[in-house]
Amino acid sequence: MSSNKKIIRKKDFSLLQRLYLPEIFRGLFTTFLQMFKPKITYQYPEERFHPPASFRGRPVLVEEQGVERCVACGLCSRVCPALAIEVQASETELEKERYPVKFEINMVRCIFCGFCEEVCPEEAIVMSNEFELAFSSQEEAIFGKDKLLTPAEKLKERLEFLKQHR
Amino acid sequence: MIPFWVTLLKIGTVVGVLMTAAALVTFLERRISAFIQNRIGPNRVGPQGIFQILADVVKLVMKEDIVPKAANKTVHDIAPMISISVALCTFAVIPFGNIIELFGYQIKLLVADVNIGILFILAMTSMGVYGVSLAGWSSNNKYSLLGGLRSSAQLISYELAMGLSVIGVLMVAESLRLDQIVLHQTRYLGGWFPAWNMFVQPLGFVIFFVAAFAETNRLPFDLPEAEPELVGGYHTEYSGMKFGLFMFSEYINMITSSALITTLFLGGWHIPFSENWAVSPIALSLLQVLAFCIKVSLVVLFFIIVRWTIPRFRYDQLMNLGWKVLLPLALVNVLGTGLAILLIPYIS
Ligand code: SF4
Ligand code: SF4
């Protein structure tokens, strides 16, 4: 869409406006008043930001009754633009027949795009609301199943959100 | 005769207070800008974050000093020193209080009692631009060089107006001595209205104030270091304490300019109607020093709020303002003041 809106530049300033100083003082007064407005800062470690359901935090695997939903189809790994996911499939006695023996997300690579969540046929990988990610080594940043598995109850908000908006 | 050690004491006090004040102003600037932008600003180190200053100084000292390979090392080292020494020198002639009686001496509360006070200040502040342009040139970096050039071009376009706006004050006070100028402002117009030059010379006051912003390289005239265009301007290639010196001299310049505005236009250390107060002379002198400090702080606060309100001028706009607006206005002011001085005796 091209912007063919006409730009209107005011040419006929009044004398008072052209004197410049009164307008400056009006601006100064505005900024001065701003100083007494409530602050929007979170005092971070003490005060935390609780993201809404639409927030894309680190991707996690949904766990139901102690088992992950994932069927190791490998779609997420295929779609991931940052090549952050590695899945290794194996057979299981459960109804879903397949499960990932190894599921790793390299959190240094992940760009939080949410494609993995979008593509997953089982709704097995979703974006959580966790955003505090800091590592001191590359190895630490590779999250295995132990760190990724999250009980479905904890992800209720996000799962609800996905149901509504997909 | 005032002994040598008194002068030394005065120098020590002034430099110490000036340095501390500059550090405090850096902190204030950060807090106030934060408040204006609905943030909180540094508040972790010490009560309300006041020790952030110390943390910053430690950080700057510990940092590696990087000199670009193609830079002229000697000049690169000298430039910040010029800036800081000029900034510190300027304050020497500013009277921060009236004559005080201590240890049996009559001590004038200013470091160097020179008879060309205001000329000395104008000369010194123009020297400051050497630091900036040398820094820009020696860094051997396009952005730095542009910053340095802008600084010198900016100097000529506002310095004239600034000098001319002061002439009005000099004509009224009939002296170049800053203490005389202040004394002259302790009169009362019509017996009750303080004859501060702000009211006697309103036009000169405005011109000087605007020029002072350009002189201290502060927004809206901070073209030598316009971040969006010039990375960091003349101090792009500076790191560690050398950068710190530039920062410090900028803030010291700001305080000095505020002090100068206070001295020339806001009545210096004068407290209106304090003549008939029943306090001992020493207490009055100290109160006057306090009054001076308060006035300077208010001007500094004004400087800070302006920085976070008005956007940066474009380069040609600054030139236009300097040559086409401020300079003619300053000339008109000189003319008007001259006429008034000539005519008022006849009328009354
Ligand atoms: S959020 Fe995007 S980058 Fe991160 S693992 Fe999923 S698909 Fe890959
Ligand atoms: S998380 Fe979903 S997309 Fe990825 S392998 Fe498992 S089932 Fe397939």
Coordinates of C-alpha atoms and ligand atoms in Angstrom, one line a residue:
Chain A
M1 CA 0.0 0.0 0.0
S2 CA 1.5 3.2 -1.1
S3 CA 1.0 6.2 1.2
N4 CA -0.5 8.8 -0.9
K5 CA -1.7 10.8 2.1
K6 CA -0.8 14.4 1.7
I7 CA 1.7 15.7 4.2
I8 CA 0.3 18.9 5.7
R9 CA 3.0 21.3 6.9
K10 CA 1.6 24.2 8.7
K11 CA 2.9 27.4 7.2
D12 CA 0.8 30.0 8.8
F13 CA 2.1 29.9 12.3
S14 CA 0.9 32.7 14.5
L15 CA 3.3 35.3 15.7
L16 CA 3.4 33.8 19.2
Q17 CA 4.3 30.5 17.7
R18 CA 7.0 32.0 15.5
L19 CA 8.5 33.7 18.5
Y20 CA 9.4 30.1 19.5
L21 CA 10.0 30.8 23.1
P22 CA 6.4 30.5 24.4
E23 CA 6.1 27.1 22.6
I24 CA 9.3 25.9 24.2
F25 CA 8.0 26.8 27.6
R26 CA 4.8 24.9 26.8
G27 CA 7.0 21.9 25.9
L28 CA 9.1 22.3 29.1
F29 CA 6.0 22.4 31.2
T30 CA 4.8 19.1 29.6
T31 CA 8.1 17.3 30.3
F32 CA 8.1 18.8 33.8
L33 CA 4.6 17.4 34.4
Q34 CA 5.8 14.0 33.1
M35 CA 8.2 13.7 36.0
F36 CA 5.3 13.3 38.5
K37 CA 3.5 10.6 36.5
P38 CA 3.6 7.0 37.8
K39 CA 6.6 5.1 36.6
I40 CA 6.3 2.1 34.3
T41 CA 9.5 0.4 35.3
Y42 CA 9.5 -3.1 36.8
Q43 CA 12.1 -3.3 39.6
Y44 CA 13.2 -6.5 38.0
P45 CA 14.5 -9.1 40.4
E46 CA 12.0 -8.2 43.0
E47 CA 9.1 -7.3 40.8
R48 CA 8.6 -9.6 37.9
F49 CA 6.8 -9.3 34.6
H50 CA 4.1 -11.9 34.2
P51 CA 3.6 -12.3 30.5
P52 CA 0.1 -12.8 29.0
A53 CA -0.9 -16.0 27.3
S54 CA 0.1 -14.6 23.9
F55 CA 3.7 -14.3 25.0
R56 CA 6.3 -16.5 23.2
G57 CA 8.8 -17.6 25.8
R58 CA 11.0 -20.6 25.6
P59 CA 9.5 -23.6 23.8
V60 CA 8.6 -26.6 26.1
L61 CA 7.2 -30.1 25.7
V62 CA 3.8 -30.7 27.0
E63 CA 3.7 -33.6 29.5
E64 CA 0.4 -35.5 30.3
Q65 CA 0.3 -38.2 33.0
G66 CA 4.0 -38.3 33.1
V67 CA 4.4 -38.9 29.3
E68 CA 5.2 -36.3 26.7
R69 CA 2.6 -35.8 24.0
C70 CA 5.2 -35.7 21.3
V71 CA 5.2 -38.5 18.7
A72 CA 8.6 -37.7 17.3
C73 CA 7.4 -36.9 13.9
G74 CA 10.2 -34.5 13.5
L75 CA 8.1 -31.8 11.9
C76 CA 9.2 -29.1 14.4
S77 CA 12.9 -30.0 13.8
R78 CA 12.2 -29.7 10.0
V79 CA 10.5 -26.3 10.2
C80 CA 12.8 -24.7 12.7
P81 CA 14.5 -21.8 10.8
A82 CA 17.3 -21.7 13.3
L83 CA 18.0 -25.5 13.2
A84 CA 17.7 -25.5 17.0
I85 CA 15.7 -28.8 17.5
E86 CA 17.1 -32.3 17.4
V87 CA 14.6 -35.2 17.7
Q88 CA 15.5 -38.9 17.8
A89 CA 12.5 -41.3 17.5
S90 CA 12.0 -44.7 19.0
E91 CA 9.1 -47.2 19.5
T92 CA 7.0 -47.4 22.6
E93 CA 4.3 -49.8 24.0
L94 CA 2.0 -46.9 24.5
E95 CA -1.0 -46.1 22.2
K96 CA 1.0 -43.4 20.3
E97 CA 3.6 -46.1 19.3
R98 CA 6.4 -43.5 18.8
Y99 CA 8.2 -41.3 21.3
P100 CA 11.3 -39.2 21.2
V101 CA 14.3 -40.9 23.0
K102 CA 16.2 -37.7 22.6
F103 CA 14.6 -34.2 22.2
E104 CA 17.0 -31.3 22.4
I105 CA 16.5 -27.6 21.8
N106 CA 19.6 -25.5 21.6
M107 CA 18.5 -22.4 23.4
V108 CA 21.3 -20.3 22.0
R109 CA 20.0 -20.9 18.5
C110 CA 16.3 -20.6 19.1
I111 CA 14.8 -17.3 18.0
F112 CA 11.4 -17.8 19.6
C113 CA 9.6 -17.7 16.4
G114 CA 7.0 -20.3 17.5
F115 CA 7.0 -22.2 14.2
C116 CA 7.6 -25.4 16.1
E117 CA 4.4 -24.8 18.1
E118 CA 2.5 -23.9 15.0
V119 CA 3.5 -27.0 13.0
C120 CA 3.2 -29.6 15.6
P121 CA 0.3 -32.0 14.9
E122 CA -0.1 -33.1 18.5
E123 CA 0.1 -29.8 20.2
A124 CA 3.0 -31.3 22.0
I125 CA 5.4 -28.4 21.9
V126 CA 4.2 -24.9 23.0
M127 CA 5.8 -21.6 23.9
S128 CA 5.9 -21.1 27.6
N129 CA 6.0 -17.8 29.5
E130 CA 9.5 -18.3 30.7
F131 CA 12.0 -15.7 29.4
E132 CA 14.8 -15.7 32.0
L133 CA 17.5 -17.6 30.0
A134 CA 21.1 -17.1 30.9
F135 CA 24.0 -19.5 30.4
S136 CA 27.6 -19.6 31.2
S137 CA 28.5 -22.2 28.6
Q138 CA 27.3 -23.5 25.2
E139 CA 26.6 -26.9 26.7
E140 CA 24.4 -25.5 29.4
A141 CA 22.3 -23.9 26.7
I142 CA 21.2 -27.2 25.1
F143 CA 18.0 -28.2 26.8
G144 CA 17.3 -31.9 26.9
K145 CA 14.0 -33.6 27.7
D146 CA 14.6 -33.2 31.4
K147 CA 14.3 -29.4 31.1
L148 CA 11.8 -29.3 28.4
L149 CA 9.0 -31.5 29.8
T150 CA 6.4 -29.4 31.5
P151 CA 3.1 -30.7 33.0
A152 CA 0.1 -29.6 30.9
E153 CA -1.6 -28.0 33.9
K154 CA 1.2 -25.4 34.0
L155 CA 0.6 -24.5 30.3
K156 CA -3.2 -24.3 30.5
E157 CA -3.3 -20.6 29.7
R158 CA -1.2 -21.0 26.5
L159 CA -3.1 -24.2 25.4
E160 CA -6.4 -22.3 25.9
F161 CA -5.0 -19.4 23.9
L162 CA -4.0 -21.6 21.1
K163 CA -7.4 -23.3 20.9
Q164 CA -9.0 -19.9 20.6
H165 CA -6.7 -18.3 18.1
R166 CA -5.8 -21.2 15.7
Chain B
M1 CA 47.6 41.2 52.1
I2 CA 45.9 37.9 51.9
P3 CA 48.4 35.0 52.5
F4 CA 49.2 32.4 50.0
W5 CA 47.6 29.6 51.8
V6 CA 44.2 31.2 51.7
T7 CA 44.3 31.3 48.0
L8 CA 45.4 27.7 47.9
L9 CA 42.5 26.8 50.2
K10 CA 40.1 28.6 47.9
I11 CA 41.5 26.8 44.8
G12 CA 41.2 23.5 46.6
T13 CA 37.7 24.1 47.7
V14 CA 36.5 25.4 44.3
V15 CA 38.1 22.5 42.4
G16 CA 36.8 19.9 44.9
V17 CA 33.3 21.3 45.0
L18 CA 33.2 21.7 41.2
M19 CA 34.3 18.1 40.6
T20 CA 31.8 16.7 43.1
A21 CA 29.1 18.9 41.7
A22 CA 29.8 17.8 38.2
A23 CA 29.6 14.1 39.3
L24 CA 26.4 14.9 41.1
V25 CA 25.0 16.5 38.0
T26 CA 25.8 13.5 35.8
F27 CA 23.7 11.5 38.3
L28 CA 21.0 14.0 38.5
E29 CA 20.8 14.1 34.7
R30 CA 20.3 10.4 34.6
R31 CA 17.6 10.4 37.3
I32 CA 15.7 13.4 35.9
S33 CA 15.8 12.1 32.3
A34 CA 14.4 8.8 33.7
F35 CA 11.6 10.6 35.5
I36 CA 10.8 12.6 32.4
Q37 CA 10.5 9.4 30.5
N38 CA 8.4 7.7 33.2
R39 CA 11.3 5.5 34.2
I40 CA 13.1 5.3 37.5
G41 CA 16.8 5.5 36.5
P42 CA 19.8 4.2 38.5
N43 CA 18.6 3.5 42.0
R44 CA 20.5 0.4 43.1
V45 CA 23.9 1.6 44.3
G46 CA 23.5 3.2 47.7
P47 CA 20.5 5.2 48.8
Q48 CA 18.5 6.2 45.8
G49 CA 21.5 5.2 43.7
I50 CA 23.7 8.1 44.7
F51 CA 26.8 5.9 44.7
Q52 CA 26.3 5.1 41.0
I53 CA 28.7 8.0 40.4
L54 CA 31.5 6.2 42.3
A55 CA 30.7 3.0 40.4
D56 CA 30.9 4.8 37.1
V57 CA 34.2 6.4 38.0
V58 CA 35.7 3.0 39.0
K59 CA 34.4 1.6 35.8
L60 CA 35.9 4.3 33.6
V61 CA 39.3 4.0 35.4
M62 CA 39.4 0.3 35.0
K63 CA 38.6 0.3 31.3
E64 CA 41.1 -0.3 28.7
D65 CA 42.4 2.9 27.0
I66 CA 42.1 2.2 23.3
V67 CA 43.9 4.5 20.8
P68 CA 43.1 3.9 17.1
K69 CA 46.1 2.7 15.1
A70 CA 45.9 5.6 12.7
A71 CA 45.4 8.2 15.3
N72 CA 47.9 10.8 16.3
K73 CA 48.7 9.5 19.8
T74 CA 50.1 12.6 21.4
V75 CA 47.3 14.9 20.3
H76 CA 44.8 12.2 21.1
D77 CA 46.2 12.2 24.7
I78 CA 46.4 16.0 25.0
A79 CA 42.9 16.8 23.8
P80 CA 40.9 15.7 26.8
M81 CA 43.4 17.4 29.1
I82 CA 42.8 20.7 27.3
S83 CA 39.1 20.2 27.7
I84 CA 39.2 19.5 31.4
S85 CA 41.8 22.2 32.3
V86 CA 40.0 24.9 30.4
A87 CA 36.7 23.8 32.0
L88 CA 38.2 24.0 35.5
C89 CA 40.0 27.3 34.8
T90 CA 36.9 29.2 33.8
F91 CA 35.4 29.0 37.2
A92 CA 38.3 30.8 38.7
V93 CA 37.0 34.3 38.2
I94 CA 33.4 33.7 39.1
P95 CA 32.5 35.3 42.5
F96 CA 30.5 32.8 44.5
G97 CA 30.0 35.0 47.5
N98 CA 30.6 38.5 48.8
I99 CA 33.6 39.5 50.9
I100 CA 33.8 37.3 54.0
E101 CA 35.8 38.0 57.2
L102 CA 37.7 35.0 58.3
F103 CA 40.8 34.5 60.4
G104 CA 41.1 38.3 60.6
Y105 CA 41.3 38.7 56.8
Q106 CA 38.9 40.3 54.4
I107 CA 38.6 37.4 51.9
K108 CA 36.9 37.9 48.5
L109 CA 35.0 34.8 47.6
L110 CA 36.5 34.2 44.2
V111 CA 39.7 32.5 43.2
A112 CA 41.3 35.0 40.8
D113 CA 40.3 38.6 41.3
V114 CA 41.2 39.8 37.8
N115 CA 40.1 43.1 36.4
I116 CA 39.1 41.6 33.0
G117 CA 36.9 38.9 34.5
I118 CA 34.3 38.6 31.8
L119 CA 36.9 38.7 29.0
F120 CA 38.9 36.0 30.7
I121 CA 35.8 33.8 30.7
L122 CA 34.9 34.4 27.0
A123 CA 38.5 33.6 26.1
M124 CA 38.7 30.5 28.2
T125 CA 35.4 29.1 26.9
S126 CA 36.5 29.6 23.3
M127 CA 39.7 27.7 24.2
G128 CA 37.5 24.7 25.1
V129 CA 36.8 24.2 21.5
Y130 CA 40.4 23.3 20.9
G131 CA 40.0 20.2 23.0
V132 CA 37.0 19.2 21.0
S133 CA 38.4 19.9 17.5
L134 CA 41.8 18.4 18.3
A135 CA 40.1 15.3 19.6
G136 CA 38.1 15.1 16.4
W137 CA 41.1 15.6 14.2
S138 CA 43.5 13.4 16.0
S139 CA 41.2 10.4 16.1
N140 CA 41.5 10.0 12.3
N141 CA 37.9 9.1 12.0
K142 CA 35.3 10.7 9.7
Y143 CA 32.7 11.1 12.4
S144 CA 35.1 12.5 14.9
L145 CA 36.5 14.9 12.4
L146 CA 33.0 16.1 11.5
G147 CA 32.1 16.5 15.1
G148 CA 35.3 18.6 15.7
L149 CA 34.6 20.7 12.6
R150 CA 31.0 21.3 13.6
S151 CA 32.2 22.4 17.0
S152 CA 34.4 25.1 15.7
A153 CA 31.8 26.2 13.1
Q154 CA 29.3 26.3 15.9
L155 CA 31.7 28.4 18.0
I156 CA 31.9 31.2 15.6
S157 CA 28.1 31.4 15.0
Y158 CA 27.1 31.8 18.6
E159 CA 30.2 33.3 20.3
L160 CA 29.6 36.6 18.6
A161 CA 26.0 36.9 19.8
M162 CA 27.1 35.8 23.2
G163 CA 29.8 38.4 23.4
L164 CA 27.5 41.1 22.2
S165 CA 24.7 40.1 24.6
V166 CA 27.2 40.6 27.5
I167 CA 28.1 44.1 26.3
G168 CA 24.7 45.3 27.4
V169 CA 25.5 44.1 30.9
L170 CA 28.9 45.7 30.9
M171 CA 27.4 49.0 29.8
V172 CA 25.0 48.9 32.7
A173 CA 27.5 47.9 35.3
E174 CA 30.4 49.9 33.8
S175 CA 32.9 47.3 34.7
L176 CA 34.4 44.1 33.4
R177 CA 34.9 42.8 37.0
L178 CA 32.4 40.1 37.8
D179 CA 32.2 41.1 41.4
Q180 CA 31.4 44.7 40.4
I181 CA 28.7 43.4 38.1
V182 CA 27.2 41.5 41.0
L183 CA 27.5 44.5 43.3
H184 CA 25.7 46.6 40.7
Q185 CA 22.8 44.2 40.8
T186 CA 22.3 44.6 44.5
R187 CA 20.6 47.9 43.9
Y188 CA 16.8 48.2 43.8
L189 CA 14.8 49.6 41.0
G190 CA 12.4 52.2 42.3
G191 CA 13.6 51.2 45.8
W192 CA 11.9 47.9 46.0
F193 CA 12.5 45.7 42.9
P194 CA 15.8 43.9 42.7
A195 CA 17.8 45.3 39.8
W196 CA 19.0 41.9 38.6
N197 CA 20.2 42.1 35.0
M198 CA 17.5 39.5 34.1
F199 CA 15.0 42.3 34.5
V200 CA 17.2 45.2 33.3
Q201 CA 18.5 43.3 30.3
P202 CA 15.8 40.8 29.4
L203 CA 16.8 40.5 25.7
G204 CA 20.5 40.1 26.6
F205 CA 19.5 37.5 29.1
V206 CA 17.6 35.4 26.6
I207 CA 20.4 35.6 24.0
F208 CA 23.0 34.7 26.5
F209 CA 21.0 31.8 27.7
V210 CA 20.5 30.4 24.2
A211 CA 24.2 30.9 23.4
A212 CA 25.1 29.2 26.7
F213 CA 23.4 26.0 25.4
A214 CA 25.5 26.1 22.3
E215 CA 28.6 26.8 24.3
T216 CA 28.2 23.8 26.6
N217 CA 27.4 21.5 23.6
R218 CA 24.1 20.7 25.1
L219 CA 20.9 19.8 23.4
P220 CA 19.3 21.4 21.4
F221 CA 22.7 22.5 20.1
D222 CA 24.8 19.4 20.7
L223 CA 25.8 19.0 17.1
P224 CA 29.5 18.1 17.8
E225 CA 28.3 14.9 19.4
A226 CA 25.0 14.3 17.7
E227 CA 24.7 10.5 18.3
P228 CA 22.2 9.6 15.5
E229 CA 24.4 11.2 12.9
L230 CA 27.9 11.1 14.1
V231 CA 28.0 7.9 16.3
G232 CA 29.5 9.8 19.3
G233 CA 30.9 12.8 17.6
Y234 CA 34.3 14.0 18.6
H235 CA 34.7 11.5 21.4
T236 CA 33.8 8.4 19.3
E237 CA 37.3 7.0 19.5
Y238 CA 37.8 7.7 23.2
S239 CA 37.5 5.2 25.9
G240 CA 38.1 4.8 29.6
M241 CA 39.1 7.8 31.6
K242 CA 40.0 9.9 28.6
F243 CA 36.3 9.7 27.6
G244 CA 35.5 10.4 31.3
L245 CA 37.5 13.6 31.1
F246 CA 35.4 14.8 28.2
M247 CA 32.3 13.9 30.0
F248 CA 33.4 15.7 33.1
S249 CA 34.5 18.8 31.3
E250 CA 31.1 18.9 29.6
Y251 CA 29.3 18.9 32.9
I252 CA 31.8 21.3 34.5
N253 CA 31.2 23.6 31.6
M254 CA 27.5 23.3 32.2
I255 CA 27.9 24.3 35.8
T256 CA 30.3 27.1 34.9
S257 CA 27.8 28.4 32.4
S258 CA 25.0 28.3 34.9
A259 CA 27.3 30.1 37.4
L260 CA 28.0 32.7 34.7
I261 CA 24.3 33.2 34.0
T262 CA 23.7 33.5 37.7
T263 CA 26.5 36.1 38.1
L264 CA 25.7 38.2 35.0
F265 CA 21.9 38.1 35.1
L266 CA 20.4 36.5 38.2
G267 CA 22.2 38.8 40.7
G268 CA 25.0 36.4 41.7
W269 CA 25.1 35.8 45.4
H270 CA 22.6 38.6 46.1
I271 CA 19.6 37.7 48.3
P272 CA 16.9 40.4 47.8
F273 CA 16.1 42.4 50.9
S274 CA 18.8 40.6 53.0
E275 CA 20.4 44.0 53.9
N276 CA 18.0 44.6 56.8
W277 CA 18.2 41.1 58.1
A278 CA 19.5 40.9 61.6
V279 CA 22.2 38.2 61.1
S280 CA 25.9 38.3 61.8
P281 CA 28.0 39.3 58.7
I282 CA 29.6 35.8 58.6
A283 CA 26.2 34.1 58.6
L284 CA 25.0 36.5 55.9
S285 CA 28.1 35.7 53.8
L286 CA 27.5 32.0 54.1
L287 CA 23.8 32.5 53.3
Q288 CA 24.8 34.3 50.2
V289 CA 27.1 31.5 49.1
L290 CA 24.1 29.2 49.7
A291 CA 21.9 31.4 47.6
F292 CA 24.5 31.4 44.8
C293 CA 24.6 27.6 44.9
I294 CA 20.8 27.4 44.8
K295 CA 20.5 29.7 41.9
V296 CA 23.2 27.8 40.0
S297 CA 21.4 24.5 40.7
L298 CA 18.1 25.8 39.5
V299 CA 19.8 26.9 36.2
V300 CA 21.4 23.5 35.9
L301 CA 18.1 21.8 36.4
F302 CA 16.7 24.0 33.7
F303 CA 19.5 22.9 31.4
I304 CA 18.7 19.3 32.1
I305 CA 15.0 19.6 31.5
V306 CA 15.6 21.5 28.3
R307 CA 17.8 18.7 27.1
W308 CA 15.0 16.2 27.5
T309 CA 12.4 18.4 25.9
I310 CA 13.7 20.0 22.7
P311 CA 14.9 18.0 19.8
R312 CA 18.3 18.7 18.2
F313 CA 18.6 21.6 15.7
R314 CA 19.7 20.9 12.2
Y315 CA 23.0 22.3 11.3
D316 CA 21.8 25.0 9.0
Q317 CA 19.1 25.9 11.5
L318 CA 21.7 26.6 14.1
M319 CA 23.7 28.8 11.7
N320 CA 20.5 30.6 10.8
L321 CA 19.6 31.2 14.4
G322 CA 23.1 32.3 15.3
W323 CA 23.7 34.7 12.4
K324 CA 20.2 35.9 11.4
V325 CA 18.4 36.0 14.7
L326 CA 20.7 36.2 17.7
L327 CA 23.4 38.4 16.2
P328 CA 21.0 41.2 15.0
L329 CA 19.0 40.9 18.3
A330 CA 22.2 41.3 20.3
L331 CA 23.1 44.4 18.2
V332 CA 19.7 45.9 18.8
N333 CA 20.1 45.2 22.5
V334 CA 23.4 47.0 22.6
L335 CA 21.9 49.9 20.8
G336 CA 18.8 50.0 23.0
T337 CA 20.9 49.8 26.2
G338 CA 23.1 52.7 24.9
L339 CA 20.1 54.8 24.2
A340 CA 18.5 54.1 27.5
I341 CA 21.7 55.0 29.4
L342 CA 21.9 58.2 27.5
L343 CA 18.2 59.2 27.8
I344 CA 17.2 58.1 31.3
P345 CA 19.1 60.8 33.1
Y346 CA 17.2 63.4 31.1
I347 CA 13.8 61.9 31.7
S348 CA 14.1 61.6 35.5
Ligands
SF4_1 S1 10.7 -21.3 18.4 FE1 11.4 -21.2 16.3 S2 13.6 -21.2 16.5 FE2 12.8 -21.8 18.5 S3 12.8 -24.1 18.4 FE3 10.8 -23.4 17.7 S4 10.9 -23.3 15.5 FE4 13.0 -23.4 16.3
SF4_2 S1 7.0 -31.8 19.1 FE1 5.3 -32.1 17.7 S2 6.2 -31.6 15.7 FE2 7.9 -31.9 17.1 S3 8.4 -34.0 16.8 FE3 7.0 -34.0 18.5 S4 5.0 -34.3 17.6 FE4 6.4 -33.8 15.9

